Short mmCIF file of C-alpha atoms in Angstrom, two decimals:
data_model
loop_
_atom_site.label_atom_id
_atom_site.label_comp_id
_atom_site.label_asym_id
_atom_site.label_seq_id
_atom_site.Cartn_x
_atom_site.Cartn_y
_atom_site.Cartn_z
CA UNK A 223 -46.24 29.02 -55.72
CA UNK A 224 -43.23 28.98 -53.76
CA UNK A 225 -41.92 25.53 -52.38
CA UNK A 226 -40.67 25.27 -49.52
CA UNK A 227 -36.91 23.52 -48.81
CA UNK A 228 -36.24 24.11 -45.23
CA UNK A 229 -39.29 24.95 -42.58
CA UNK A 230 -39.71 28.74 -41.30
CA UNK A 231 -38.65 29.58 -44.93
CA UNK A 232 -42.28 30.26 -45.72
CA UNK A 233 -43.00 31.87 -42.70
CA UNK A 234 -40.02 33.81 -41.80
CA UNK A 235 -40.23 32.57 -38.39
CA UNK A 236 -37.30 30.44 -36.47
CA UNK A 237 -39.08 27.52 -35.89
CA UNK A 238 -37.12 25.28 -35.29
CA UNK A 239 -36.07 26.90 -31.95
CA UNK A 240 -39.59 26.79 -31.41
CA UNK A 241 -39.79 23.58 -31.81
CA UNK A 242 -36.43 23.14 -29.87
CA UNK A 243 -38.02 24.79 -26.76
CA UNK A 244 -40.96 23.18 -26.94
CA UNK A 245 -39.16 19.70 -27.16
CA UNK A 246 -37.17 20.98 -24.41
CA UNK A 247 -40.19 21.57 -21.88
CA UNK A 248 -41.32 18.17 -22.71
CA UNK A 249 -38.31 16.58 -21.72
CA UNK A 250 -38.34 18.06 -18.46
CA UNK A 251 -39.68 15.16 -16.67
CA UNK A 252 -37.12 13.20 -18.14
CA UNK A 253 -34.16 15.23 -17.03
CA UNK A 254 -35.78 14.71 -13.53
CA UNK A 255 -35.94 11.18 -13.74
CA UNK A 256 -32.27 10.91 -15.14
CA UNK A 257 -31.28 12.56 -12.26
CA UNK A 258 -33.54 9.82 -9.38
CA UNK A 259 -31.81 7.36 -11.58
CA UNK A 260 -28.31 8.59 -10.81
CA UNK A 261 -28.91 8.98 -6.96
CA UNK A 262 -30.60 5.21 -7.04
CA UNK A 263 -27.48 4.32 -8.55
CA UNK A 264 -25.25 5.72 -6.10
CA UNK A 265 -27.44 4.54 -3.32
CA UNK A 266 -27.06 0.78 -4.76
CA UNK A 267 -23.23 0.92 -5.27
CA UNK A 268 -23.24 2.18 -1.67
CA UNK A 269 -25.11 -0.69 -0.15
CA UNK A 270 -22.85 -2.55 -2.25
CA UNK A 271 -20.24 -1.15 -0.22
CA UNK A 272 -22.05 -2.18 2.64
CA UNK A 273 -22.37 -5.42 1.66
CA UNK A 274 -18.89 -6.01 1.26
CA UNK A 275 -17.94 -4.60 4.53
CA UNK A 276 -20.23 -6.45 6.34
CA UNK A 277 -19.34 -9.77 4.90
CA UNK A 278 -15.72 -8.59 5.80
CA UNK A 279 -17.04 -7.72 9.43
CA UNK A 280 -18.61 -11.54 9.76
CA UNK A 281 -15.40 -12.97 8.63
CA UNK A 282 -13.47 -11.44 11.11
CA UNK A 283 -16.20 -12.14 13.68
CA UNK A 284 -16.12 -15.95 12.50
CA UNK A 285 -12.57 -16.55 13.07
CA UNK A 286 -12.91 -15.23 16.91
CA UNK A 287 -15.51 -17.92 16.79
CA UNK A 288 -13.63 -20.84 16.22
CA UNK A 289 -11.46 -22.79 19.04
CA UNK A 290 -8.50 -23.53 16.10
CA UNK A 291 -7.94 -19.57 16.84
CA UNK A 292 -7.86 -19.53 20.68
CA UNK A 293 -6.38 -22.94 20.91
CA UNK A 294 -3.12 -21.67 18.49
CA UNK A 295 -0.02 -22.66 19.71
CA UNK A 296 3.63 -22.12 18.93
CA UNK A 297 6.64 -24.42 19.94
CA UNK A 298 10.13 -23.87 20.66
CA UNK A 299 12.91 -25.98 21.46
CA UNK A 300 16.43 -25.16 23.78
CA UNK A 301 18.28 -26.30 20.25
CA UNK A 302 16.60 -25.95 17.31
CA UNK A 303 19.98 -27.60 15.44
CA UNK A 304 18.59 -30.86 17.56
CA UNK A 305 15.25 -30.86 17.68
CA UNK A 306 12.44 -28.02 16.27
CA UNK A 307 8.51 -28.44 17.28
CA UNK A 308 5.62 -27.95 15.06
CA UNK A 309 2.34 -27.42 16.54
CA UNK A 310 -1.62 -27.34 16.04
CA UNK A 311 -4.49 -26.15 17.59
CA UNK A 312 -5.05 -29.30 19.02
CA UNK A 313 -1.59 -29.00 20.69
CA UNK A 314 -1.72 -28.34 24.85
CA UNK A 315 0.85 -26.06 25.91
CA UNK A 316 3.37 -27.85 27.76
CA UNK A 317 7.05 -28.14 28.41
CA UNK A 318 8.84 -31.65 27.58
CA UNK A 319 12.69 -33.05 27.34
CA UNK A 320 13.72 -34.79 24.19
CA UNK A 321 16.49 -36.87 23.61
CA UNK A 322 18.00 -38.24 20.74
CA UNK A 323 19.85 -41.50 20.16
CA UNK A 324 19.92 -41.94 16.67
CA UNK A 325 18.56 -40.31 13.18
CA UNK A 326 16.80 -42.30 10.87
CA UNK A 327 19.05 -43.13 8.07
CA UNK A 328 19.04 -45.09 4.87
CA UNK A 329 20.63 -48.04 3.54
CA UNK A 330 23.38 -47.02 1.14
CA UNK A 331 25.83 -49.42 -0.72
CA UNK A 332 28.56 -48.60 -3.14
CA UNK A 333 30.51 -50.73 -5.96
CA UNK A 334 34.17 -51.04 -6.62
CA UNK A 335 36.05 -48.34 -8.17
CA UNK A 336 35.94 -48.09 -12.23
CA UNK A 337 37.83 -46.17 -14.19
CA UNK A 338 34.90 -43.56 -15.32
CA UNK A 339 30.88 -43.43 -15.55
CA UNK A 340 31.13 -44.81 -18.70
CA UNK A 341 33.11 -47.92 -17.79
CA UNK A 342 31.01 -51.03 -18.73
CA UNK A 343 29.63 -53.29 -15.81
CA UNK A 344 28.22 -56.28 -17.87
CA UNK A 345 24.39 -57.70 -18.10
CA UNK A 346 21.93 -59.79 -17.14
CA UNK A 347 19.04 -59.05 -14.88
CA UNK A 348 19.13 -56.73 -11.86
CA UNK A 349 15.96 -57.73 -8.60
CA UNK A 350 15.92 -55.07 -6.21
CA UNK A 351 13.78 -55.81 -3.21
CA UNK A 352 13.00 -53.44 0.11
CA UNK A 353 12.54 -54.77 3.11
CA UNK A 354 14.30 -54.86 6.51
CA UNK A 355 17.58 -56.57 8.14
CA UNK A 356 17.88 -58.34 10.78
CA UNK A 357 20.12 -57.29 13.10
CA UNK A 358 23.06 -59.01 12.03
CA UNK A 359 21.46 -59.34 8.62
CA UNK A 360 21.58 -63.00 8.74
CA UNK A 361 17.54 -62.40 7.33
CA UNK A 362 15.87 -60.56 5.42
CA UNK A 363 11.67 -59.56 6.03
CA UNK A 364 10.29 -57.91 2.35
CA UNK A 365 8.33 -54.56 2.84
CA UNK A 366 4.73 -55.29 3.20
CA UNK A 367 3.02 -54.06 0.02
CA UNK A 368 5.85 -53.92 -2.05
CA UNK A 369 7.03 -56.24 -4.53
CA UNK A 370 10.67 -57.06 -6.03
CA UNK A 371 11.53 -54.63 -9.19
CA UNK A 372 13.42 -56.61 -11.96
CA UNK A 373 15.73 -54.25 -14.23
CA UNK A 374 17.05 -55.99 -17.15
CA UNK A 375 20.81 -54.61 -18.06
CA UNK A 376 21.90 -55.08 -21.80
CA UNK A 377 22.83 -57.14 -24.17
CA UNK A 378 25.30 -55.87 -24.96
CA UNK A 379 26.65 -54.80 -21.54
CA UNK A 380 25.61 -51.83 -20.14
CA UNK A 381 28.30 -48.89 -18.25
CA UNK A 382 27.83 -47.28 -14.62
CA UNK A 383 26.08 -44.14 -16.00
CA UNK A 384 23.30 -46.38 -17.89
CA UNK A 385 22.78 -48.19 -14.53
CA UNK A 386 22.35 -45.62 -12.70
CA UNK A 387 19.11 -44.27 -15.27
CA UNK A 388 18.01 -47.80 -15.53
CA UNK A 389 17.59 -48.27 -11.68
CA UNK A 390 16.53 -44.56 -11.37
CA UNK A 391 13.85 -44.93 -13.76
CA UNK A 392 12.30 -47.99 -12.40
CA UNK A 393 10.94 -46.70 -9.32
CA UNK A 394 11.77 -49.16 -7.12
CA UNK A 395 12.84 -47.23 -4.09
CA UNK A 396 16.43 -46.86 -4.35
CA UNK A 397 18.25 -43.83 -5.74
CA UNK A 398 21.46 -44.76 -7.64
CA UNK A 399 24.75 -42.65 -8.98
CA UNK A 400 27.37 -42.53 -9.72
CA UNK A 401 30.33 -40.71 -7.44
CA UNK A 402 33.39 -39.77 -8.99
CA UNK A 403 36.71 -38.89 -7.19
CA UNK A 404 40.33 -38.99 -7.28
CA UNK A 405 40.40 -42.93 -7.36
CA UNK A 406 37.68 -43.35 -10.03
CA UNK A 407 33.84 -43.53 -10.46
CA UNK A 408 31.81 -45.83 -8.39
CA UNK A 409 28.06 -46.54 -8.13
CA UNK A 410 26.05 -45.50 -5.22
CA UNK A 411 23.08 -46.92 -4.17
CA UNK A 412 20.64 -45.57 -1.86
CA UNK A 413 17.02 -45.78 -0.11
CA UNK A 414 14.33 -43.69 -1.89
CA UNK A 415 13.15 -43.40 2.08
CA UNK A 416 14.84 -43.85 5.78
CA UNK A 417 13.64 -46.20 8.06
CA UNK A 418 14.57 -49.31 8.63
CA UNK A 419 12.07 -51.24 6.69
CA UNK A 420 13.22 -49.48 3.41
CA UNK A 421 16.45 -51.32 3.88
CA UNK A 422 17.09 -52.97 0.28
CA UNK A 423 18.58 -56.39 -0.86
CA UNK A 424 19.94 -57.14 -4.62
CA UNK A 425 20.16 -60.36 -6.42
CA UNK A 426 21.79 -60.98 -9.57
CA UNK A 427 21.30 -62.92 -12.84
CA UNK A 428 24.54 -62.32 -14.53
CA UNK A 429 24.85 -63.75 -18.23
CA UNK A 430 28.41 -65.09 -17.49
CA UNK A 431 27.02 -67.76 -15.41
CA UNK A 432 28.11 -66.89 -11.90
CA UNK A 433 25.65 -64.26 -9.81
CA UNK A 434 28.02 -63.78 -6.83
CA UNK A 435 31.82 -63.58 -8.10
CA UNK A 436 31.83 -59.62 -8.30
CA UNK A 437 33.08 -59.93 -11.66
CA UNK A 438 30.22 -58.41 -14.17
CA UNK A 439 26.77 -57.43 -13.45
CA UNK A 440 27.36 -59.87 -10.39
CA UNK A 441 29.57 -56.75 -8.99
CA UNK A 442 26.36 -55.39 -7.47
CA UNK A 443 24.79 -58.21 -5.32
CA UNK A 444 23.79 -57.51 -2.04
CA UNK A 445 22.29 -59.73 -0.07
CA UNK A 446 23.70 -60.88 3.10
CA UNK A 447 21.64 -63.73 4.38
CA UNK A 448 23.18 -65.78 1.07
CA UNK A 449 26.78 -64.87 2.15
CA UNK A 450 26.59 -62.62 -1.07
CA UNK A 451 28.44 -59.05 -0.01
CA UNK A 452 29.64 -58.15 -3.51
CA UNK A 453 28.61 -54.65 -3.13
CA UNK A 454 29.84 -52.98 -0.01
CA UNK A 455 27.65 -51.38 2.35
CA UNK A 456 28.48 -47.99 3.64
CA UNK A 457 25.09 -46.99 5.86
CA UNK A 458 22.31 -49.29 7.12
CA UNK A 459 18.39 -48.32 7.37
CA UNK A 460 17.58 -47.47 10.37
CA UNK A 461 14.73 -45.69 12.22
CA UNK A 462 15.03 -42.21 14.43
CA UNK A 463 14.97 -42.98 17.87
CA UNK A 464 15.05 -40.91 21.00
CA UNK A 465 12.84 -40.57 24.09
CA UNK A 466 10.02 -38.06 25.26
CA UNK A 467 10.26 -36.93 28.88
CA UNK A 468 11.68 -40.67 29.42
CA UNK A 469 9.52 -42.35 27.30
CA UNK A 470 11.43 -44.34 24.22
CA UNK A 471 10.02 -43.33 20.22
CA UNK A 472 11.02 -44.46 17.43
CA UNK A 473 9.87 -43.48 13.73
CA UNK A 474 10.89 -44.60 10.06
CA UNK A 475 11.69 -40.65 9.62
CA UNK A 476 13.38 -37.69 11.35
CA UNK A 477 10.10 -35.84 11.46
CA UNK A 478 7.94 -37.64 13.95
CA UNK A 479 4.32 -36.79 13.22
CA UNK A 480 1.79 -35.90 15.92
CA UNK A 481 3.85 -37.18 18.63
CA UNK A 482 1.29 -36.29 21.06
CA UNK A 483 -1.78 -34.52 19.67
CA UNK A 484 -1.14 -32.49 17.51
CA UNK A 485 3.02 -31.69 18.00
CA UNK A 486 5.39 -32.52 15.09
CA UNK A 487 8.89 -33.15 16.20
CA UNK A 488 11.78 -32.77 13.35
CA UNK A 489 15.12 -34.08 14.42
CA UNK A 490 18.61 -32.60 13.55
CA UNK A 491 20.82 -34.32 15.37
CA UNK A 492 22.12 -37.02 18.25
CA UNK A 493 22.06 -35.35 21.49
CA UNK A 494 24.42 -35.74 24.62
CA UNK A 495 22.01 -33.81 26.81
CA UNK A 496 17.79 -33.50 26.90
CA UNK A 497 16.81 -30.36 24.98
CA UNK A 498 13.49 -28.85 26.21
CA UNK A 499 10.77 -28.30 23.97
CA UNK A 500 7.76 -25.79 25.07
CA UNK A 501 4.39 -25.54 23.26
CA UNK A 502 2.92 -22.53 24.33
CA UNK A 503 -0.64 -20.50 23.25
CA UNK A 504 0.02 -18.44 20.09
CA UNK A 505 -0.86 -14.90 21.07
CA UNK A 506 0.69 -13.49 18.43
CA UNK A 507 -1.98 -15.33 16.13
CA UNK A 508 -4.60 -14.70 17.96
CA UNK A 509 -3.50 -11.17 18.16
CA UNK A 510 -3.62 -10.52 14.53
CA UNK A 511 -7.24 -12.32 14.40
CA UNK A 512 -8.34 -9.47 17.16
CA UNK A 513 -6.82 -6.78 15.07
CA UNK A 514 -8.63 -8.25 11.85
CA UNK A 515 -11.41 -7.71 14.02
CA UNK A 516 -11.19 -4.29 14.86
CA UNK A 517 -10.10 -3.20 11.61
CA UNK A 518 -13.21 -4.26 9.68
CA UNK A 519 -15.14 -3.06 12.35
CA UNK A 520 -14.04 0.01 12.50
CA UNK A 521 -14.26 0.31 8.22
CA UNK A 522 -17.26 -0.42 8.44
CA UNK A 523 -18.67 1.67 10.98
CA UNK A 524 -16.51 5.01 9.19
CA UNK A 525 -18.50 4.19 6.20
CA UNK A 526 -22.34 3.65 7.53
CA UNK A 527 -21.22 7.27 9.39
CA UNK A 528 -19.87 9.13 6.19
CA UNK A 529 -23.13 7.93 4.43
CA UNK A 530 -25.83 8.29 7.01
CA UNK A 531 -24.33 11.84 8.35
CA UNK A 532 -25.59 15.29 7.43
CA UNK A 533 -22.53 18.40 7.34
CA UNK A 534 -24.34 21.41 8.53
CA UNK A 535 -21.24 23.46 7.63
CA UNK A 536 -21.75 22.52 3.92
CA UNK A 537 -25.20 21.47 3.68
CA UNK A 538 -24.29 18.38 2.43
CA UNK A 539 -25.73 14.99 3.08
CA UNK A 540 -24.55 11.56 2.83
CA UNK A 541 -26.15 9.27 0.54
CA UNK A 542 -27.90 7.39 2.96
CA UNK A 543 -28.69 9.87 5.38
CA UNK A 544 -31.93 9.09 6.38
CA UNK A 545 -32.03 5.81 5.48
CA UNK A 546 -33.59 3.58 7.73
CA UNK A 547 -31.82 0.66 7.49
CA UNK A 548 -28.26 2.12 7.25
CA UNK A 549 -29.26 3.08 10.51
CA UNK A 550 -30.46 0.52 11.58
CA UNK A 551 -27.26 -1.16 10.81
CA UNK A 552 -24.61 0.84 13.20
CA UNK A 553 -27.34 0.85 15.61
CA UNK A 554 -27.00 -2.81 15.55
CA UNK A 555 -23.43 -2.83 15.64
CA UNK A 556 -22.75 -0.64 18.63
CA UNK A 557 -25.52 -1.72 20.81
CA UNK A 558 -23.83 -5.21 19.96
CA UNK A 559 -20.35 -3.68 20.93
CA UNK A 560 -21.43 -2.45 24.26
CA UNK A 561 -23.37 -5.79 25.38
CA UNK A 562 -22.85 -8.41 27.66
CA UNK A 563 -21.24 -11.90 26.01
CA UNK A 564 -20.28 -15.22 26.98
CA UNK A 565 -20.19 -16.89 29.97
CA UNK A 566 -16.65 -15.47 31.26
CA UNK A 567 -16.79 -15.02 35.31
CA UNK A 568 -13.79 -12.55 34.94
CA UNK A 569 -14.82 -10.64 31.80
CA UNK A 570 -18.42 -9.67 30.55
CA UNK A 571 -18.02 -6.97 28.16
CA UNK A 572 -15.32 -6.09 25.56
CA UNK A 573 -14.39 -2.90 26.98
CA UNK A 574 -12.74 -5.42 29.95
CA UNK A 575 -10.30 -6.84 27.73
CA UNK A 576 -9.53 -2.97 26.01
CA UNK A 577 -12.08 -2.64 23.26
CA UNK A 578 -12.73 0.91 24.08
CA UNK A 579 -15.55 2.59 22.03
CA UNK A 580 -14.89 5.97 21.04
CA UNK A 581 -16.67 9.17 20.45
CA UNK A 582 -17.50 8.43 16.59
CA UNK A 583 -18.25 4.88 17.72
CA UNK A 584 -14.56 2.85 16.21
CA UNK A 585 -13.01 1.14 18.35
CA UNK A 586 -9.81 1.71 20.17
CA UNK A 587 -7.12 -1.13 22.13
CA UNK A 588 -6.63 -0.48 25.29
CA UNK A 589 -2.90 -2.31 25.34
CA UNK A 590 -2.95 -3.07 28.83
CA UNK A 591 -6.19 -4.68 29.16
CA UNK A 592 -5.44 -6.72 26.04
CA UNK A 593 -2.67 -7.91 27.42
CA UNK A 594 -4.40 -9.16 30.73
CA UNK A 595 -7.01 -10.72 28.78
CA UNK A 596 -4.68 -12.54 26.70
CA UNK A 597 -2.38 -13.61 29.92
CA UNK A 598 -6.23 -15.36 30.39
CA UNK A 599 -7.36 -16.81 27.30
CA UNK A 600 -9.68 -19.35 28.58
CA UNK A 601 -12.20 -16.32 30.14
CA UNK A 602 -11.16 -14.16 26.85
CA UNK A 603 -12.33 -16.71 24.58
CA UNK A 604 -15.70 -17.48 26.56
CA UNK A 605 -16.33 -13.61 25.92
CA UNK A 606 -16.14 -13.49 22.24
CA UNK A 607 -16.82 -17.22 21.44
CA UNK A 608 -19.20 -18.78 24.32
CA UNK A 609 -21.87 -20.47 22.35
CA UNK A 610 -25.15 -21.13 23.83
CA UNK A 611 -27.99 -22.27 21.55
CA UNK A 612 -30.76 -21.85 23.85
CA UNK A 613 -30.72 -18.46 24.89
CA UNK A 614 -28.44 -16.40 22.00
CA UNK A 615 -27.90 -13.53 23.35
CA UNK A 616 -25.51 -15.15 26.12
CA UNK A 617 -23.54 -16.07 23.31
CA UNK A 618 -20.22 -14.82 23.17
CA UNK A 619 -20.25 -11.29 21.08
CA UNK A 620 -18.45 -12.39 18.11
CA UNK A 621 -21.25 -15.14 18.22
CA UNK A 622 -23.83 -12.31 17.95
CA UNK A 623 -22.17 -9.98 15.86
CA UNK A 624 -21.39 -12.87 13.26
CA UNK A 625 -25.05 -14.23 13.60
CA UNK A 626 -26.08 -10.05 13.00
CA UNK A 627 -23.99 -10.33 10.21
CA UNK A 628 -25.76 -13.18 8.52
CA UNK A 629 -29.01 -12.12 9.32
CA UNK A 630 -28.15 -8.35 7.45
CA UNK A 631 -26.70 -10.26 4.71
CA UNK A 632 -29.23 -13.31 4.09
CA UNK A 633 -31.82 -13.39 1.12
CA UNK A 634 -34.31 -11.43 3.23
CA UNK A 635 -32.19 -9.52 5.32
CA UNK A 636 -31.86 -5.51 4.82
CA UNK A 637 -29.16 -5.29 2.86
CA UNK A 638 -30.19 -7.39 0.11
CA UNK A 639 -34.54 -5.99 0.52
CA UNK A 640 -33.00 -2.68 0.19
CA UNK A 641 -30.50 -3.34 -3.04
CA UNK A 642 -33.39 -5.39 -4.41
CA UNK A 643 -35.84 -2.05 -3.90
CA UNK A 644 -33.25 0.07 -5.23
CA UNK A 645 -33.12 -2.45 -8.42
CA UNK A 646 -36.71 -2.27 -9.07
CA UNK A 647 -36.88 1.72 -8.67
CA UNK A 648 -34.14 1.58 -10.96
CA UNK A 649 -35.89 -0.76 -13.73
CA UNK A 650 -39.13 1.42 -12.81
CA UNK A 651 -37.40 4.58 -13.76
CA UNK A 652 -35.76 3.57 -17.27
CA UNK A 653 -39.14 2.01 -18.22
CA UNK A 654 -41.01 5.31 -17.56
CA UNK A 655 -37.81 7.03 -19.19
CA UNK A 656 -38.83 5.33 -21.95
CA UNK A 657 -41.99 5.55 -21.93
CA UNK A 658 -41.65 9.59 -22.13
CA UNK A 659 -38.87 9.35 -25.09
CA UNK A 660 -41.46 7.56 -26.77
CA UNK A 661 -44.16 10.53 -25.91
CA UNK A 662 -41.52 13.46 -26.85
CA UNK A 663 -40.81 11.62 -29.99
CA UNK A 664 -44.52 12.05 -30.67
CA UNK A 665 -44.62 15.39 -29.96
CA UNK A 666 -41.93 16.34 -32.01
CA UNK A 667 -43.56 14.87 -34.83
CA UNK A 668 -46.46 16.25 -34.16
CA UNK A 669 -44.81 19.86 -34.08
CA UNK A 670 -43.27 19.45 -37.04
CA UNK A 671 -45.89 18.73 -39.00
CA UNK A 672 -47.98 21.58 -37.65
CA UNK A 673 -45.41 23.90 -38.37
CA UNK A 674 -44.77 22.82 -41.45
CA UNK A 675 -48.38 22.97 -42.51
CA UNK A 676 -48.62 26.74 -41.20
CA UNK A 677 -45.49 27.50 -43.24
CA UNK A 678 -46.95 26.22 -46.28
CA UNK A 679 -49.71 28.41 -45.87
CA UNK A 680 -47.49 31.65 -44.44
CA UNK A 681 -45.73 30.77 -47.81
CA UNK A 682 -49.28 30.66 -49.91
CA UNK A 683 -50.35 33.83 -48.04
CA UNK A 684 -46.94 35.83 -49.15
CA UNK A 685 -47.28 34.68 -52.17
CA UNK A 686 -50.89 35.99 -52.84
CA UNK A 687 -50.20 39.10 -51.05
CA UNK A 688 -46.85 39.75 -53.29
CA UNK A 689 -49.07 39.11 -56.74
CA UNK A 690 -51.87 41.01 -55.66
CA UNK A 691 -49.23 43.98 -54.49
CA UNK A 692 -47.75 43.49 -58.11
CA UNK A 693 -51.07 44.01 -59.92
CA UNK A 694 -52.41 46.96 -58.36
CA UNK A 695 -49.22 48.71 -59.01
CA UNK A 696 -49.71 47.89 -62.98
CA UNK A 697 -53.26 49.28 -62.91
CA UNK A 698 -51.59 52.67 -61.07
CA UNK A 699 -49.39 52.88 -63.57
CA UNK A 700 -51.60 52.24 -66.12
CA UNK A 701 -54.59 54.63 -64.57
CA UNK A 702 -51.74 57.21 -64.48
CA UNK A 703 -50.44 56.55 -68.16
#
């Protein structure tokens, strides 16, 4: 009996497009389900999309919320070579005269002239103390929570450029080195700081046995209310000092900090005449925080419209089209747009202040009413930021829109129930895809074995039906011998 190698052989038949076919119309369910899972997919990364626009929308909404964006300010000064201004959002606008009498300075001292950086001083111990000078430095007060630094110099003795990285590296608020010119090199000492209580004094223990003779280590002693004036001083500490629309300040630097609330003043130079200084409300900041605004409202509401729409031309529809709460969304949003906010007597919708709602529902600046709301901040900001706990929906609108936002985009809110359903569907569908490969694996098996079974017996068949044909033609040929 024949065997069979390869199945149809036996029969003749091609059955393995049978099979094929068969296979095919069992896997039809499948296909379909391949093809739900690709739109749930798409519908997903689109709420995704969402997501990320809205959260982009509530950001935007949340800075028009907060005072540190209406309350901006800006300074400017008559001569910003004199004085410049720094302001905060807890800065009033106002216009003030500054003048200045002094710049804080620091204490700076200076040694003989040697011959080079590497000529040798001698050694012993350096003490560097800060502290303030009287004014004709006949005392000296130490620098409350500091304490004296003691530097010890050689043996053997030590040059000007080894000072200098001795007293720089023992953080003790001076700054030495070493200044080199057409007469020699001499050694420079400084204050780390200005103001007048980082003034510095410097005592001496000098190994030839006299701490104040300028010979030796002894050649950089300072300290004035011992008669000791070894090293020369060239600058004393002093603190900044002007006045403020008449009134006298004073501070250890030349950038006076908060001033008045919130105003930093940074000082340049003595002045002969009052320069004015003007704090004034930053509408170019809150400007861009409106047109932050707009833009990711307007992003957003072009994409809920792309993919809730229907094109008739094309017969196309949007991936959400249809979908409840997409719609739901923009409904939100414009109805939100249009509304009454805040408690502003002069303003009571955004359209006043040129937030003009177009056709396909974006929005569109009016210039000119912008500009009159922002020559009235105090009624623009009630508008958008107004907050009234009791009754919500007299809140100022980028109140509501920023508390829409964080309802749509909470645990339970519809953007994350309708990812979450899309998730499940999702899961759903590759289980039952599954589930079917599973069954059409079956069948397959099934088929084959069927088939192959019927071939085997095709095969038996032809092969009974050949010998049979063979023997009757020996008996006719026999009959006819």
């Amino acid at each position: 009996m024949a065997t069979i190698s390869s199945i149809g052989i036996g029969s003749g038949l091609d059955v393995e497009s049978v099979i094929t076919q068969l296979v095919a119309l069992e896997r039809a369910p499948v296909t379909q389900l391949q093809k739900e899972a690709t739109s749930l997919q798409t519908k997903l990364s689109t709420y995704g999309k969402l997501q990320s626009g809205m959260a982009a929308l509530r950001d935007a909404a949340s800075a028009l919320t907060r005072a540190s964006t209406w309350g901006a300010t800006t300074g400017s000064t008559s001569d910003a070579t004199a004085v410049t201004v720094t302001t905060s959002s807890s800065t009033l606008p106002g216009s003030y005269a500054i003048e200045v009498q002094r710049l804080a300075s620091v204490q700076s001292n200076a040694t003989g002239v040697y011959a080079s950086a590497d000529a040798l001083v001698g050694e012993g111990t350096l003490r560097i103390e800060l502290g303030s000078w009287s004014a004709d430095q006949s005392s000296f007060t130490p620098k409350a929570g500091t304490t004296a630094i003691d530097i010890s110099v050689g043996p053997p003795a030590e040059s000007l450029a080894q000072l200098r990285d001795k007293i720089n590296a023992s953080n003790s608020g001076v700054v030495a080195s070493v200044l080199t010119d057409a007469s020699g090199a001499r050694l420079v000492l400084r204050s780390a700081a200005t103001g007048e209580t980082n003034g510095f004094r410097i005592g001496v223990t000098d190994t030839d046995g006299n701490n104040s003779d300028g010979l030796g280590l002894s050649a950089l002693a300072f300290d004035p209310s011992a008669g000791i004036l070894t090293m020369a001083q060239a600058l004393a500490a002093a603190n900044a000092a002007a006045t403020l629309n008449g009134l006298a300040i004073s501070s250890a630097s030349n950038t006076l900090s908060n001033v008045l609330d919130g105003m930093t003043l940074t000082l340049g130079k003595v002045t002969t005449a009052p320069v004015l200084a003007e704090a004034k409300a930053d509408t170019a900041s809150i400007r861009k925080a409106l047109d932050g605004f707009v833009t990711a409202y307007n992003d957003l509401n072009k994409l809920v419209a792309e993919q809730t729409k229907y094109d008739a031309a094309s017969k196309t529809a949007g991936v959400l089209q249809g979908d409840g709460a997409a719609v739901a969304i923009r409904t939100q949003m414009r109805n939100l747009l249009g509304g009454n906010g805040g408690s502003s007597t002069m303003f009571s919708r955004l359209a006043d202040v040129g937030f003009d709602v177009q056709r396909d529902g974006s929005i569109k600046l009016d210039e000119t009413k912008l500009a009159n709301g922002l020559a009235n901040l105090g009624e623009m900001q009630n508008l958008f930021a107004h907050s009234d706990l009791l009754n919500p929906g007299s809140s100022g609108i980028a109140m509501q829109l920023r508390a829409m936002a964080d309802q749509v985009l909470s645990i339970d809110g519809s953007i994350s129930t309708r990812s979450e359903g899309l998730r499940k569907r999702i899961d759903l569908n590759e289980e039952r895809q599954e589930q079917l490969e599973d069954r059409i694996a079956l069948v397959e098996k099934r088929l084959r074995a069927q088939y192959t079974a019927l071939d085997r017996q095709m095969a038996s068949l032809n092969s009974l039906s050949s010998y049979v044909t063979q023997q009757i033609a020996a008996m006719t040929t026999n009959n006819n011998s």
